[in-house]
mmCIF file of C-alpha atoms in Angstrom:
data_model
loop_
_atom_site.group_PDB
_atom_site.id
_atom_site.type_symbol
_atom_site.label_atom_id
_atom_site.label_comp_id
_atom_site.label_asym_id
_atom_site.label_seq_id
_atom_site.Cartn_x
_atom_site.Cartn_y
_atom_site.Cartn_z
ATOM 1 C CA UNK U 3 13.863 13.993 30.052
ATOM 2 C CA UNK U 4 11.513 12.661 32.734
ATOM 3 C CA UNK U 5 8.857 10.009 32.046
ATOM 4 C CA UNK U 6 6.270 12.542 32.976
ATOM 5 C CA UNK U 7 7.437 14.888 29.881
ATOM 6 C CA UNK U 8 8.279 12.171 27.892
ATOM 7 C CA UNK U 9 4.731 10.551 28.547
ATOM 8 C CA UNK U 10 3.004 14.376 27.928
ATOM 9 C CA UNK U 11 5.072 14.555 25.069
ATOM 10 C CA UNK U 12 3.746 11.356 23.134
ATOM 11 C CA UNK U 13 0.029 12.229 24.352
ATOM 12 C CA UNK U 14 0.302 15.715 22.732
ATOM 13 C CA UNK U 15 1.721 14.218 19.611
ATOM 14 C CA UNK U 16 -0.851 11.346 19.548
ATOM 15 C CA UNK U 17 -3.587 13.774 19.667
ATOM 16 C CA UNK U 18 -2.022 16.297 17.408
ATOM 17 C CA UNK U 19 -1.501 12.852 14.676
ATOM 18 C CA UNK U 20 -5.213 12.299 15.127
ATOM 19 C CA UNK U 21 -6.640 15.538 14.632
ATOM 20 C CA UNK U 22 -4.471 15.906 11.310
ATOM 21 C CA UNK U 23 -6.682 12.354 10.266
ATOM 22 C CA UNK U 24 -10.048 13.742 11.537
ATOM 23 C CA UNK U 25 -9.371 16.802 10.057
ATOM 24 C CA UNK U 26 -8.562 15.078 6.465
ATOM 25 C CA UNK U 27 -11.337 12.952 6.559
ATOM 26 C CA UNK U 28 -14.293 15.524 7.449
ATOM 27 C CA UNK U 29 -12.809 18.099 4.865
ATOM 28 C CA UNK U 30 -15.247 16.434 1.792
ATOM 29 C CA UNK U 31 -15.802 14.213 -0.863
ATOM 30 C CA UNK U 32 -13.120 13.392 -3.394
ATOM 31 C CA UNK U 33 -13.137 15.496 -6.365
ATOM 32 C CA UNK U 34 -13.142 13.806 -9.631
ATOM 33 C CA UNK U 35 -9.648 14.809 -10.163
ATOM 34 C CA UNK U 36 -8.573 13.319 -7.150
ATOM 35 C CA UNK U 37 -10.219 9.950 -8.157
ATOM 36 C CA UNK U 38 -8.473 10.282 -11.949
ATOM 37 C CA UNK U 39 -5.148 10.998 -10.161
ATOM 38 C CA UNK U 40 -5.935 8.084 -7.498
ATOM 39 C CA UNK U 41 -7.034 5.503 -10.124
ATOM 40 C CA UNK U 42 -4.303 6.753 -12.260
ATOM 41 C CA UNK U 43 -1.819 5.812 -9.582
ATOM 42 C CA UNK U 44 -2.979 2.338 -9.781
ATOM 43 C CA UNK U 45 -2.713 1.389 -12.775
ATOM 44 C CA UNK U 46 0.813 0.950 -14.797
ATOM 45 C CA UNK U 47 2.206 3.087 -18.512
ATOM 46 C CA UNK U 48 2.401 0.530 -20.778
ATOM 47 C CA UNK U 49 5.637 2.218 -21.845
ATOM 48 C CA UNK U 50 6.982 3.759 -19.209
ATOM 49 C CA UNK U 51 8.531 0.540 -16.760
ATOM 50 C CA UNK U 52 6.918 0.443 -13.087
ATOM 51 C CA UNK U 53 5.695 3.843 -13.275
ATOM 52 C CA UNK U 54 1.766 4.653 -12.685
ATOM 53 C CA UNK U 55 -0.227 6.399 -15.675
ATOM 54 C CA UNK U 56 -0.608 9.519 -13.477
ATOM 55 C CA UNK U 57 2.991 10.219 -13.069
ATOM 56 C CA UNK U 58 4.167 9.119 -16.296
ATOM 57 C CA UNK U 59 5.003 11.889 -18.999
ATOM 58 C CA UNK U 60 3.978 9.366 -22.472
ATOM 59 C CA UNK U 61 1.233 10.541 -24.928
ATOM 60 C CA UNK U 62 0.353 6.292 -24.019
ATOM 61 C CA UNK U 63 -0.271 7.523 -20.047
ATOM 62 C CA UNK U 64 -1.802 10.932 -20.957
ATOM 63 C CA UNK U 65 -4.525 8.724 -23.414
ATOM 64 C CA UNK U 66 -5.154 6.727 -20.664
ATOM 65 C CA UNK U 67 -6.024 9.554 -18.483
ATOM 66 C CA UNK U 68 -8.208 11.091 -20.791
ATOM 67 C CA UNK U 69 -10.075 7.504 -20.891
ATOM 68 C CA UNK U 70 -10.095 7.393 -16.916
ATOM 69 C CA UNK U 71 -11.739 11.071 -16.812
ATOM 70 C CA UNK U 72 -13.911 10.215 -19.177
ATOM 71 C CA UNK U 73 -15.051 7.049 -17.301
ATOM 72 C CA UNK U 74 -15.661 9.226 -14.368
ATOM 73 C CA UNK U 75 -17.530 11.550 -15.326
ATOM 74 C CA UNK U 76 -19.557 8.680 -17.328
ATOM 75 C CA UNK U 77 -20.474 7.615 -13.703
ATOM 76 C CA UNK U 78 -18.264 4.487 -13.805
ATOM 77 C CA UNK U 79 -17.136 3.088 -10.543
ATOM 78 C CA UNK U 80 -13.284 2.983 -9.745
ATOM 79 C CA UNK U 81 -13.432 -0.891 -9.941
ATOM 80 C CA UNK U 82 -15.272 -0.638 -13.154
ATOM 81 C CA UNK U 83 -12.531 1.340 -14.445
ATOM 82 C CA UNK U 84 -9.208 -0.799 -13.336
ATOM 83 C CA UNK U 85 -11.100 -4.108 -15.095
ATOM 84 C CA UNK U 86 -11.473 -2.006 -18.099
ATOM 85 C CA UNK U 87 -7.814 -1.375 -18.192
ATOM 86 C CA UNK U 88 -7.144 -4.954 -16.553
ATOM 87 C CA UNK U 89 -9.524 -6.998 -19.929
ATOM 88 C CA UNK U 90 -7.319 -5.022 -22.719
ATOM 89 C CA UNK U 91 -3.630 -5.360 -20.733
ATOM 90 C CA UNK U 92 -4.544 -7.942 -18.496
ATOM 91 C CA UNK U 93 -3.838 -8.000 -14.500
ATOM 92 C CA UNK U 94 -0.192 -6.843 -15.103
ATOM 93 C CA UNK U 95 -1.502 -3.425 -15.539
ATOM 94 C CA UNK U 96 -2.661 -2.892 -12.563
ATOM 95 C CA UNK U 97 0.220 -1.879 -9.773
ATOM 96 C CA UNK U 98 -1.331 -4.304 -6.968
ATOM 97 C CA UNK U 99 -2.443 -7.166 -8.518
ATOM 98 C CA UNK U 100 -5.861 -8.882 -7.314
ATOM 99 C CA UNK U 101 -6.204 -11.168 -4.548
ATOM 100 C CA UNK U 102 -6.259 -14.666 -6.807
ATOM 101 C CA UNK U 103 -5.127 -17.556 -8.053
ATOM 102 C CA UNK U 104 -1.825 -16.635 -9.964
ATOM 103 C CA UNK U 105 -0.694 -13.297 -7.403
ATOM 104 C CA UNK U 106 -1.676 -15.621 -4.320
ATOM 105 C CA UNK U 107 1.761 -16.497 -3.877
ATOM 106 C CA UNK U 108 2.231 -12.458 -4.268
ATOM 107 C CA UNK U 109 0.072 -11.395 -0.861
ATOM 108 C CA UNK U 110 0.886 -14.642 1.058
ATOM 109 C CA UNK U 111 4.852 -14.072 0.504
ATOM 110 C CA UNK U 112 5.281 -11.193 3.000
ATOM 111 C CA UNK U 113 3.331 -12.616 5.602
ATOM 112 C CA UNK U 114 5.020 -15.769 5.715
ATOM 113 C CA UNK U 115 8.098 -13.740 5.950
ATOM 114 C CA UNK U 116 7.359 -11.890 9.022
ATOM 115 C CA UNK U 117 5.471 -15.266 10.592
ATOM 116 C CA UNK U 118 9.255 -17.135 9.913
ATOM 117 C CA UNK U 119 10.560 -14.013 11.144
ATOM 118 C CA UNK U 120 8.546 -13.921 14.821
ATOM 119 C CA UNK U 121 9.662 -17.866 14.626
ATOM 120 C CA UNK U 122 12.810 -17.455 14.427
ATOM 121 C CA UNK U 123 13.120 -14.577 17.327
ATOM 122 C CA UNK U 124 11.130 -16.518 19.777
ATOM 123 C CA UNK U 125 12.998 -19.952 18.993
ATOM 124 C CA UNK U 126 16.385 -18.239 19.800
ATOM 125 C CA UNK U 127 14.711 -16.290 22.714
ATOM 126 C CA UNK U 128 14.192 -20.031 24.585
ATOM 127 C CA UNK U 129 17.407 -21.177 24.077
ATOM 128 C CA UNK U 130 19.157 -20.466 27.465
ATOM 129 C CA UNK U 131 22.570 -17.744 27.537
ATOM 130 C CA UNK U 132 25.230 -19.305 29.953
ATOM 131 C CA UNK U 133 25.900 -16.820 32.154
ATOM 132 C CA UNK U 134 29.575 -15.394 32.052
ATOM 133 C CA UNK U 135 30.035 -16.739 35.648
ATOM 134 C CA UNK U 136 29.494 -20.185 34.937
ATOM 135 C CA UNK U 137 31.203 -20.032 31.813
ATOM 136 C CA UNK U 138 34.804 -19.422 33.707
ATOM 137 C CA UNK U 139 34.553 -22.448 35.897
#
């Protein structure tokens, strides 16, 4: 495949990618089933482990449900809802923990990682490769 094609290619893609995200974004407001099942994915079952209130199958997930519908349509905010859930389980209950004090190490983790990471590639990329020709004499 030429460049030309291969560049035409990627444009047509790219523009086809973007239209899909216009396209999702003009289409409307969130429903308030969308922002149950949304806020529901964000916050942890209390008996089910690691799995999100909206995908769990427990009575325990299906109560809390009913509580985060009724919240909506009480005209709470989404935040106002995950600190409900977060002051009677505490933080653990919600799947991404805040930005703070005890989950800083939490967020800061990963990006160290990849900063070590870039380090480390660029460190070894200085160090100079003997050519194979100077390596026989």
């Amino acid at each position: 495949m030429s460049d030309s094609i291969r560049k035409i290619v990627a444009a047509v893609v790219t523009i086809g990618l973007a239209v899909v995200v216009v396209v999702g974004l003009v289409q409307g407001d969130r429903t308030d089933e969308d922002r149950a099942r949304s806020i529901g994915s964000r916050v942890k079952c209390p008996v089910c482990q690691g799995v999100a209130i909206a995908d769990s199958p427990s009575e325990t997930a299906r109560a809390m449900m009913d509580v985060v519908e009724e919240r909506i349509a009480d005209g709470w905010s989404d935040r106002q809802i995950i600190d409900y859930f977060s002051e009677r389980y505490t933080d653990s209950i919600v799947i991404d923990p805040p930005f703070s004090g005890n989950t800083l190490l939490v967020w800061l983790l990963p990006i160290l990682a990849v900063v070590a990471g870039f380090f480390m590639i660029f460190s070894r990329r200085k160090t100079p490769v003997p050519k194979t020709d100077e390596v026989k004499q």
